PDB file of C-alpha atoms in Angstrom:
ATOM      1  CA  MET Z1412     -18.072  -3.952   7.180  1.00  0.00           C
ATOM      2  CA  ILE Z1413     -18.623  -2.193  10.232  1.00  0.00           C
ATOM      3  CA  LEU Z1414     -20.761  -1.968  13.206  1.00  0.00           C
ATOM      4  CA  ILE Z1415     -21.743   1.231  14.000  1.00  0.00           C
ATOM      5  CA  PRO Z1416     -24.393   2.583  16.938  1.00  0.00           C
ATOM      6  CA  THR Z1417     -26.894   4.697  14.967  1.00  0.00           C
ATOM      7  CA  GLY Z1418     -26.420   7.279  17.258  1.00  0.00           C
ATOM      8  CA  GLU Z1419     -22.710   7.602  15.910  1.00  0.00           C
ATOM      9  CA  LEU Z1420     -23.308   7.886  12.433  1.00  0.00           C
ATOM     10  CA  THR Z1421     -25.799  10.291  11.953  1.00  0.00           C
ATOM     11  CA  GLY Z1422     -23.662  12.009  14.751  1.00  0.00           C
ATOM     12  CA  VAL Z1423     -20.049  12.528  12.638  1.00  0.00           C
ATOM     13  CA  LEU Z1424     -22.227  13.569   9.781  1.00  0.00           C
ATOM     14  CA  SER Z1425     -24.717  16.159  10.829  1.00  0.00           C
ATOM     15  CA  ASP Z1426     -21.118  17.395  13.210  1.00  0.00           C
ATOM     16  CA  VAL Z1427     -20.010  18.460   9.823  1.00  0.00           C
ATOM     17  CA  ILE Z1428     -22.133  18.714   7.537  1.00  0.00           C
ATOM     18  CA  PRO Z1429     -23.056  22.757   8.562  1.00  0.00           C
ATOM     19  CA  PHE Z1430     -19.251  23.410   6.763  1.00  0.00           C
ATOM     20  CA  THR Z1431     -19.394  21.894   3.656  1.00  0.00           C
ATOM     21  CA  PHE Z1432     -19.912  24.297   0.750  1.00  0.00           C
ATOM     22  CA  PRO Z1433     -23.399  24.519   0.197  1.00  0.00           C
ATOM     23  CA  ASP Z1434     -23.782  24.625  -3.683  1.00  0.00           C
ATOM     24  CA  ASP Z1435     -22.068  22.092  -6.248  1.00  0.00           C
ATOM     25  CA  ASP Z1436     -20.616  24.304  -8.569  1.00  0.00           C
ATOM     26  CA  LEU Z1437     -17.569  23.131  -6.147  1.00  0.00           C
ATOM     27  CA  PRO Z1438     -18.922  19.903  -5.929  1.00  0.00           C
ATOM     28  CA  ALA Z1439     -14.708  18.711  -4.317  1.00  0.00           C
ATOM     29  CA  LEU Z1440     -15.768  21.024  -1.362  1.00  0.00           C
ATOM     30  CA  ASN Z1441     -19.969  20.296  -1.484  1.00  0.00           C
ATOM     31  CA  CYS Z1442     -19.441  16.544   0.053  1.00  0.00           C
ATOM     32  CA  VAL Z1443     -18.622  15.415   3.206  1.00  0.00           C
ATOM     33  CA  ARG Z1444     -14.981  12.557   3.260  1.00  0.00           C
ATOM     34  CA  VAL Z1445     -16.719   9.102   4.612  1.00  0.00           C
ATOM     35  CA  GLU Z1446     -13.156   7.622   6.019  1.00  0.00           C
ATOM     36  CA  TRP Z1447     -12.824   4.241   8.283  1.00  0.00           C
ATOM     37  CA  ASP Z1448      -8.899   4.293   9.119  1.00  0.00           C
ATOM     38  CA  GLY Z1449      -8.695   0.510  10.750  1.00  0.00           C
ATOM     39  CA  SER Z1450     -10.097   1.385  14.312  1.00  0.00           C
ATOM     40  CA  MET Z1451     -12.083   4.616  13.670  1.00  0.00           C
ATOM     41  CA  LEU Z1452     -14.355   6.423  11.475  1.00  0.00           C
ATOM     42  CA  HIS Z1453     -14.220  10.180  10.379  1.00  0.00           C
ATOM     43  CA  ALA Z1454     -15.974  12.578   8.949  1.00  0.00           C
ATOM     44  CA  LEU Z1455     -14.502  16.283   7.266  1.00  0.00           C
ATOM     45  CA  SER Z1456     -15.809  18.683   5.227  1.00  0.00           C
ATOM     46  CA  THR Z1457     -14.948  22.094   4.599  1.00  0.00           C
ATOM     47  CA  ASP Z1458     -16.217  24.830   3.285  1.00  0.00           C
ATOM     48  CA  ARG Z1459     -13.373  27.481   2.520  1.00  0.00           C
ATOM     49  CA  HIS Z1460     -13.819  28.963   4.831  1.00  0.00           C
ATOM     50  CA  ARG Z1461     -14.067  26.530   7.779  1.00  0.00           C
ATOM     51  CA  ILE Z1462     -12.838  23.093   8.638  1.00  0.00           C
ATOM     52  CA  ALA Z1463     -15.030  19.957  10.601  1.00  0.00           C
ATOM     53  CA  TRP Z1464     -13.340  17.089  11.200  1.00  0.00           C
ATOM     54  CA  ALA Z1465     -16.221  14.321  14.380  1.00  0.00           C
ATOM     55  CA  SER Z1466     -14.673  11.121  14.636  1.00  0.00           C
ATOM     56  CA  TRP Z1467     -16.085   8.047  16.325  1.00  0.00           C
ATOM     57  CA  HIS Z1468     -13.948   5.515  18.305  1.00  0.00           C
ATOM     58  CA  PRO Z1469     -16.158   1.523  18.823  1.00  0.00           C
ATOM     59  CA  ASP Z1470     -14.210   2.254  22.563  1.00  0.00           C
ATOM     60  CA  ASP Z1471     -16.521   5.425  23.054  1.00  0.00           C
ATOM     61  CA  ASP Z1472     -18.375   5.547  25.964  1.00  0.00           C
ATOM     62  CA  PRO Z1473     -22.198   5.630  25.237  1.00  0.00           C
ATOM     63  CA  ASP Z1474     -23.656   8.941  25.981  1.00  0.00           C
ATOM     64  CA  ILE Z1475     -26.934   6.212  27.212  1.00  0.00           C
ATOM     65  CA  ASP Z1476     -26.627   2.900  29.342  1.00  0.00           C
ATOM     66  CA  THR Z1477     -27.868   0.043  27.789  1.00  0.00           C
ATOM     67  CA  GLN Z1478     -27.023  -3.540  28.129  1.00  0.00           C
ATOM     68  CA  ASP Z1479     -27.382  -4.718  24.679  1.00  0.00           C
ATOM     69  CA  ASP Z1480     -23.884  -3.145  23.924  1.00  0.00           C
ATOM     70  CA  LEU Z1481     -22.558  -5.516  26.512  1.00  0.00           C
ATOM     71  CA  PHE Z1482     -23.192  -8.536  23.810  1.00  0.00           C
ATOM     72  CA  THR Z1483     -22.102  -5.613  20.179  1.00  0.00           C
ATOM     73  CA  ASN Z1484     -18.758  -6.048  18.809  1.00  0.00           C
ATOM     74  CA  TRP Z1485     -18.403  -2.810  18.036  1.00  0.00           C
ATOM     75  CA  GLY Z1486     -15.895  -1.172  14.856  1.00  0.00           C
ATOM     76  CA  GLY Z1487     -14.765  -4.020  12.755  1.00  0.00           C
ATOM     77  CA  ALA Z1488     -11.711  -5.395  11.167  1.00  0.00           C
ATOM     78  CA  ASP Z1489     -12.282  -3.620   7.794  1.00  0.00           C
ATOM     79  CA  ASP Z1490      -8.440  -1.938   6.063  1.00  0.00           C
ATOM     80  CA  PRO Z1491      -8.620   1.566   5.180  1.00  0.00           C
ATOM     81  CA  TRP Z1492     -10.779   2.948   3.081  1.00  0.00           C
ATOM     82  CA  THR Z1493     -12.396   6.245   1.664  1.00  0.00           C
ATOM     83  CA  ALA Z1494     -15.255   7.705  -0.222  1.00  0.00           C
ATOM     84  CA  THR Z1495     -16.725  10.998  -0.851  1.00  0.00           C
ATOM     85  CA  ILE Z1496     -20.483  11.458  -0.719  1.00  0.00           C
ATOM     86  CA  THR Z1497     -22.664  15.007  -1.490  1.00  0.00           C
ATOM     87  CA  LEU Z1498     -23.956  17.053   0.795  1.00  0.00           C
ATOM     88  CA  ASP Z1499     -27.251  15.597  -0.886  1.00  0.00           C
ATOM     89  CA  ASP Z1500     -26.422  12.177   0.373  1.00  0.00           C
ATOM     90  CA  ALA Z1501     -25.465  12.869   3.490  1.00  0.00           C
ATOM     91  CA  LYS Z1502     -28.870  14.682   4.338  1.00  0.00           C
ATOM     92  CA  GLU Z1503     -30.048  11.938   3.264  1.00  0.00           C
ATOM     93  CA  LEU Z1504     -28.687   9.494   4.188  1.00  0.00           C
ATOM     94  CA  VAL Z1505     -29.310  10.940   8.336  1.00  0.00           C
ATOM     95  CA  LYS Z1506     -32.879  11.912   7.523  1.00  0.00           C
ATOM     96  CA  VAL Z1507     -33.556   8.267   7.098  1.00  0.00           C
ATOM     97  CA  PHE Z1508     -31.530   6.664   9.485  1.00  0.00           C
ATOM     98  CA  LYS Z1509     -32.297   9.468  12.636  1.00  0.00           C
ATOM     99  CA  LEU Z1510     -33.804   7.524  15.816  1.00  0.00           C
ATOM    100  CA  PRO Z1511     -34.973   9.097  18.670  1.00  0.00           C
ATOM    101  CA  VAL Z1512     -32.389  10.206  21.283  1.00  0.00           C
ATOM    102  CA  LYS Z1513     -33.260   6.364  23.522  1.00  0.00           C
ATOM    103  CA  GLU Z1514     -32.557   4.472  20.165  1.00  0.00           C
ATOM    104  CA  GLN Z1515     -29.087   5.849  19.786  1.00  0.00           C
ATOM    105  CA  ARG Z1516     -27.765   2.633  19.852  1.00  0.00           C
ATOM    106  CA  VAL Z1517     -29.420   0.288  17.516  1.00  0.00           C
ATOM    107  CA  PRO Z1518     -26.245  -1.059  15.846  1.00  0.00           C
ATOM    108  CA  LEU Z1519     -26.248  -0.268  11.366  1.00  0.00           C
ATOM    109  CA  SER Z1520     -23.561  -1.790   9.047  1.00  0.00           C
ATOM    110  CA  VAL Z1521     -21.359   0.587   6.902  1.00  0.00           C
ATOM    111  CA  ASP Z1522     -19.734  -1.540   3.812  1.00  0.00           C
ATOM    112  CA  PHE Z1523     -18.169  -0.090   1.024  1.00  0.00           C
ATOM    113  CA  ALA Z1524     -17.292  -2.022  -1.927  1.00  0.00           C
ATOM    114  CA  ASN Z1525     -17.427  -2.017  -5.973  1.00  0.00           C
ATOM    115  CA  GLY Z1526     -17.441   1.882  -5.512  1.00  0.00           C
ATOM    116  CA  GLN Z1527     -20.206   3.277  -3.031  1.00  0.00           C
ATOM    117  CA  VAL Z1528     -20.430   3.426   0.880  1.00  0.00           C
ATOM    118  CA  THR Z1529     -23.216   1.037   1.800  1.00  0.00           C
ATOM    119  CA  VAL Z1530     -25.331   1.427   5.508  1.00  0.00           C
ATOM    120  CA  ARG Z1531     -28.379  -1.014   5.932  1.00  0.00           C
ATOM    121  CA  ARG Z1532     -30.221  -1.724   9.468  1.00  0.00           C
ATOM    122  CA  ASP Z1533     -31.436  -5.072   9.877  1.00  0.00           C
ATOM    123  CA  ARG Z1534     -34.953  -5.767  10.705  1.00  0.00           C
ATOM    124  CA  ASP Z1535     -34.027  -7.571  14.382  1.00  0.00           C
ATOM    125  CA  THR Z1536     -33.257  -4.602  15.798  1.00  0.00           C
ATOM    126  CA  GLY Z1537     -36.558  -3.920  16.295  1.00  0.00           C
ATOM    127  CA  TYR Z1538     -37.198  -1.501  13.162  1.00  0.00           C
ATOM    128  CA  THR Z1539     -37.391  -1.402   9.683  1.00  0.00           C
ATOM    129  CA  ALA Z1540     -35.245  -2.527   7.710  1.00  0.00           C
ATOM    130  CA  LEU Z1541     -33.581  -0.303   5.547  1.00  0.00           C
ATOM    131  CA  ARG Z1542     -30.954  -0.393   3.554  1.00  0.00           C
ATOM    132  CA  LEU Z1543     -28.515   2.546   1.713  1.00  0.00           C
ATOM    133  CA  ASP Z1544     -26.661   3.026  -1.381  1.00  0.00           C
ATOM    134  CA  ILE Z1545     -24.732   5.815  -1.906  1.00  0.00           C
ATOM    135  CA  PRO Z1546     -21.863   6.307  -5.135  1.00  0.00           C
ATOM    136  CA  ASP Z1547     -18.500   7.916  -3.776  1.00  0.00           C
ATOM    137  CA  GLN Z1548     -18.201  10.680  -5.983  1.00  0.00           C
ATOM    138  CA  LEU Z1549     -13.981  10.642  -6.226  1.00  0.00           C
ATOM    139  CA  ALA Z1550     -13.798  14.275  -5.583  1.00  0.00           C
ATOM    140  CA  GLU Z1551     -10.263  15.646  -5.307  1.00  0.00           C
ATOM    141  CA  PHE Z1552     -11.223  16.769  -1.679  1.00  0.00           C
ATOM    142  CA  PRO Z1553      -8.582  19.164   0.085  1.00  0.00           C
ATOM    143  CA  ASP Z1554      -5.859  17.341   2.474  1.00  0.00           C
ATOM    144  CA  VAL Z1555      -7.766  19.267   5.232  1.00  0.00           C
ATOM    145  CA  ARG Z1556      -5.690  17.725   8.494  1.00  0.00           C
ATOM    146  CA  LYS Z1557      -2.411  18.733   6.846  1.00  0.00           C
ATOM    147  CA  LEU Z1558      -4.456  22.190   6.949  1.00  0.00           C
ATOM    148  CA  LEU Z1559      -5.081  21.866  10.543  1.00  0.00           C
ATOM    149  CA  ALA Z1560      -1.330  21.061  10.760  1.00  0.00           C
ATOM    150  CA  ASP Z1561       0.625  22.997   8.987  1.00  0.00           C
ATOM    151  CA  SER Z1562      -1.077  25.991  11.424  1.00  0.00           C
ATOM    152  CA  ASP Z1563      -0.481  24.183  14.837  1.00  0.00           C
ATOM    153  CA  ARG Z1564       1.031  27.524  16.334  1.00  0.00           C
ATOM    154  CA  VAL Z1565      -0.776  29.781  19.071  1.00  0.00           C
ATOM    155  CA  GLU Z1566      -0.012  33.344  18.566  1.00  0.00           C
ATOM    156  CA  SER Z1567      -1.781  35.977  20.698  1.00  0.00           C
ATOM    157  CA  VAL Z1568      -3.020  38.806  19.218  1.00  0.00           C
ATOM    158  CA  PRO Z1569      -5.101  41.315  20.460  1.00  0.00           C
ATOM    159  CA  GLY Z1570      -7.988  40.316  19.013  1.00  0.00           C
ATOM    160  CA  LEU Z1571     -10.471  38.942  16.174  1.00  0.00           C
ATOM    161  CA  VAL Z1572     -13.223  39.142  13.698  1.00  0.00           C
ATOM    162  CA  PHE Z1573     -15.694  36.461  12.549  1.00  0.00           C
ATOM    163  CA  ASN Z1574     -18.821  36.046  10.437  1.00  0.00           C
ATOM    164  CA  ALA Z1575     -21.162  35.800  13.518  1.00  0.00           C
ATOM    165  CA  LYS Z1576     -23.103  33.291  11.207  1.00  0.00           C
ATOM    166  CA  PHE Z1577     -20.331  30.943  10.230  1.00  0.00           C
ATOM    167  CA  LEU Z1578     -18.891  30.729  13.868  1.00  0.00           C
ATOM    168  CA  ALA Z1579     -22.279  29.969  15.062  1.00  0.00           C
ATOM    169  CA  ASP Z1580     -22.589  26.561  13.589  1.00  0.00           C
ATOM    170  CA  PHE Z1581     -20.368  25.825  15.697  1.00  0.00           C
ATOM    171  CA  GLY Z1582     -23.120  25.448  18.385  1.00  0.00           C
ATOM    172  CA  LYS Z1583     -24.446  22.563  15.885  1.00  0.00           C
ATOM    173  CA  VAL Z1584     -21.440  19.924  16.875  1.00  0.00           C
ATOM    174  CA  ARG Z1585     -23.075  17.113  19.445  1.00  0.00           C
ATOM    175  CA  PRO Z1586     -21.994  19.485  22.649  1.00  0.00           C
ATOM    176  CA  ARG Z1587     -20.087  16.144  24.555  1.00  0.00           C
ATOM    177  CA  ALA Z1588     -17.105  19.176  26.113  1.00  0.00           C
ATOM    178  CA  PRO Z1589     -17.001  22.953  26.159  1.00  0.00           C
ATOM    179  CA  MET Z1590     -15.776  24.818  22.843  1.00  0.00           C
ATOM    180  CA  GLN Z1591     -12.075  25.459  23.223  1.00  0.00           C
ATOM    181  CA  MET Z1592     -10.437  28.305  20.414  1.00  0.00           C
ATOM    182  CA  SER Z1593      -7.110  28.543  20.379  1.00  0.00           C
ATOM    183  CA  PHE Z1594      -5.263  31.152  17.915  1.00  0.00           C
ATOM    184  CA  THR Z1595      -2.353  31.950  15.385  1.00  0.00           C
ATOM    185  CA  GLY Z1596      -2.368  34.913  13.891  1.00  0.00           C
ATOM    186  CA  SER Z1597      -4.308  37.544  13.173  1.00  0.00           C
ATOM    187  CA  LYS Z1598      -4.929  36.648   9.028  1.00  0.00           C
ATOM    188  CA  THR Z1599      -4.819  32.559  10.022  1.00  0.00           C
ATOM    189  CA  ILE Z1600      -7.587  30.134  11.411  1.00  0.00           C
ATOM    190  CA  ALA Z1601      -8.495  29.488  14.295  1.00  0.00           C
ATOM    191  CA  HIS Z1602      -8.747  25.608  16.037  1.00  0.00           C
ATOM    192  CA  VAL Z1603     -12.306  25.084  17.122  1.00  0.00           C
ATOM    193  CA  ALA Z1604     -11.953  21.798  19.735  1.00  0.00           C
ATOM    194  CA  ILE Z1605     -15.191  20.609  21.204  1.00  0.00           C
ATOM    195  CA  GLY Z1606     -14.026  17.547  23.259  1.00  0.00           C
ATOM    196  CA  LYS Z1607     -11.762  14.885  21.909  1.00  0.00           C
ATOM    197  CA  ARG Z1608     -13.589  14.122  18.709  1.00  0.00           C
ATOM    198  CA  PHE Z1609     -13.980  16.954  17.441  1.00  0.00           C
ATOM    199  CA  ALA Z1610     -11.532  19.595  15.595  1.00  0.00           C
ATOM    200  CA  GLY Z1611     -12.193  22.505  13.370  1.00  0.00           C
ATOM    201  CA  ALA Z1612     -10.499  25.958  11.771  1.00  0.00           C
ATOM    202  CA  ILE Z1613     -12.716  29.215  11.172  1.00  0.00           C
ATOM    203  CA  MET Z1614     -11.332  31.882   9.110  1.00  0.00           C
ATOM    204  CA  PRO Z1615     -11.035  35.494  10.754  1.00  0.00           C
ATOM    205  CA  ILE Z1616     -11.937  38.557   8.844  1.00  0.00           C
ATOM    206  CA  ASN Z1617      -8.966  40.097   7.506  1.00  0.00           C
ATOM    207  CA  GLU Z1618      -8.862  43.987   8.928  1.00  0.00           C
ATOM    208  CA  GLY Z1619     -10.774  46.604   7.256  1.00  0.00           C
ATOM    209  CA  ARG Z1620     -13.494  43.650   5.646  1.00  0.00           C
ATOM    210  CA  GLU Z1621     -17.085  43.501   7.170  1.00  0.00           C
ATOM    211  CA  ALA Z1622     -18.894  40.240   7.571  1.00  0.00           C
ATOM    212  CA  ALA Z1623     -20.512  38.963   4.365  1.00  0.00           C
TER     213      ALA Z1623
END
């Protein structure tokens, strides 16, 4: 089991949900990948045109100051695990557990066992106790980290054309720093970074092709 602030769990999911393939006829993309690597929690998604990767580390500075953090051991000693949850389940998790801004540090426990992710909020947090069990879809999620790593070069390009709606979704990511873009070529992905905990990418529109 790991312990994570409410705002961080709902935050990493909300950061990547807009970049998930919206239709369930492609189940491998109509989902969010959730990973605990032993020290950090990650959420990843892609819709073939874009990639999103949001992370949380237990030592990250909180957005708001609270004395309760002095007595809370964030994170945990879980071995690494990976689960793939449907887009609908990811949206439901955010809807069920989201709290007002001033309550973002209310702790949630996240556990992965017996093929499902279990998220709990205890009664001693001052809120109604909640539990949500989400099945692992065992989907063949693409290796988006490799896709990002394989295009790590930077090239000078005279100009690129992007689908404005696809690009605008990066504005929905928590604005913890200015958005930075780096270009790898006229027909390859553009990298997007927003602070130290969000990395992503977007494909430009090929020359002569109109935006969808």
